[in-house]
Amino acid sequence: LAYPVRDGIPIMLPSEARSLPFDDGLPPPRL
């Protein structure tokens, strides 16, 4: 999946984040 990136941090949309197992309300991890 491709996400918009801001300052090197991928930004997930809420609908996409909910489909991921590690979604716990925190921002996505740095790559």
PDB file of C-alpha atoms in Angstrom:
ATOM      1  CA  LEU A   1       0.000   0.000   0.000  1.00  0.00           C
ATOM      2  CA  ALA A   2       1.151   3.535  -0.658  1.00  0.00           C
ATOM      3  CA  TYR A   3       0.519   6.359   1.757  1.00  0.00           C
ATOM      4  CA  PRO A   4       0.958  10.107   1.455  1.00  0.00           C
ATOM      5  CA  VAL A   5       4.207  10.978   3.211  1.00  0.00           C
ATOM      6  CA  ARG A   6       4.842  14.010   5.375  1.00  0.00           C
ATOM      7  CA  ASP A   7       8.315  14.672   6.793  1.00  0.00           C
ATOM      8  CA  GLY A   8       9.270  11.078   6.045  1.00  0.00           C
ATOM      9  CA  ILE A   9       6.321   9.664   8.007  1.00  0.00           C
ATOM     10  CA  PRO A  10       3.632   7.775   6.072  1.00  0.00           C
ATOM     11  CA  ILE A  11       0.142   9.076   6.817  1.00  0.00           C
ATOM     12  CA  MET A  12      -2.620   6.491   7.027  1.00  0.00           C
ATOM     13  CA  LEU A  13      -6.270   7.257   6.513  1.00  0.00           C
ATOM     14  CA  PRO A  14      -8.530   6.135   9.390  1.00  0.00           C
ATOM     15  CA  SER A  15     -10.236   3.541   7.176  1.00  0.00           C
ATOM     16  CA  GLU A  16      -6.866   2.071   6.223  1.00  0.00           C
ATOM     17  CA  ALA A  17      -5.511   2.165   9.761  1.00  0.00           C
ATOM     18  CA  ARG A  18      -8.509   0.238  11.110  1.00  0.00           C
ATOM     19  CA  SER A  19      -7.706  -2.615   8.746  1.00  0.00           C
ATOM     20  CA  LEU A  20      -4.201  -2.994  10.182  1.00  0.00           C
ATOM     21  CA  PRO A  21      -3.569  -5.256  13.190  1.00  0.00           C
ATOM     22  CA  PHE A  22      -1.219  -2.817  14.943  1.00  0.00           C
ATOM     23  CA  ASP A  23      -3.678   0.081  14.894  1.00  0.00           C
ATOM     24  CA  ASP A  24      -4.014   1.230  18.497  1.00  0.00           C
ATOM     25  CA  GLY A  25      -4.711   4.904  17.949  1.00  0.00           C
ATOM     26  CA  LEU A  26      -1.035   5.806  17.632  1.00  0.00           C
ATOM     27  CA  PRO A  27       0.429   7.423  14.530  1.00  0.00           C
ATOM     28  CA  PRO A  28       2.073   5.055  12.026  1.00  0.00           C
ATOM     29  CA  PRO A  29       5.679   4.071  12.805  1.00  0.00           C
ATOM     30  CA  ARG A  30       8.576   5.771  11.036  1.00  0.00           C
ATOM     31  CA  LEU A  31      10.027   3.839   8.122  1.00  0.00           C
TER      32      LEU A  31
END
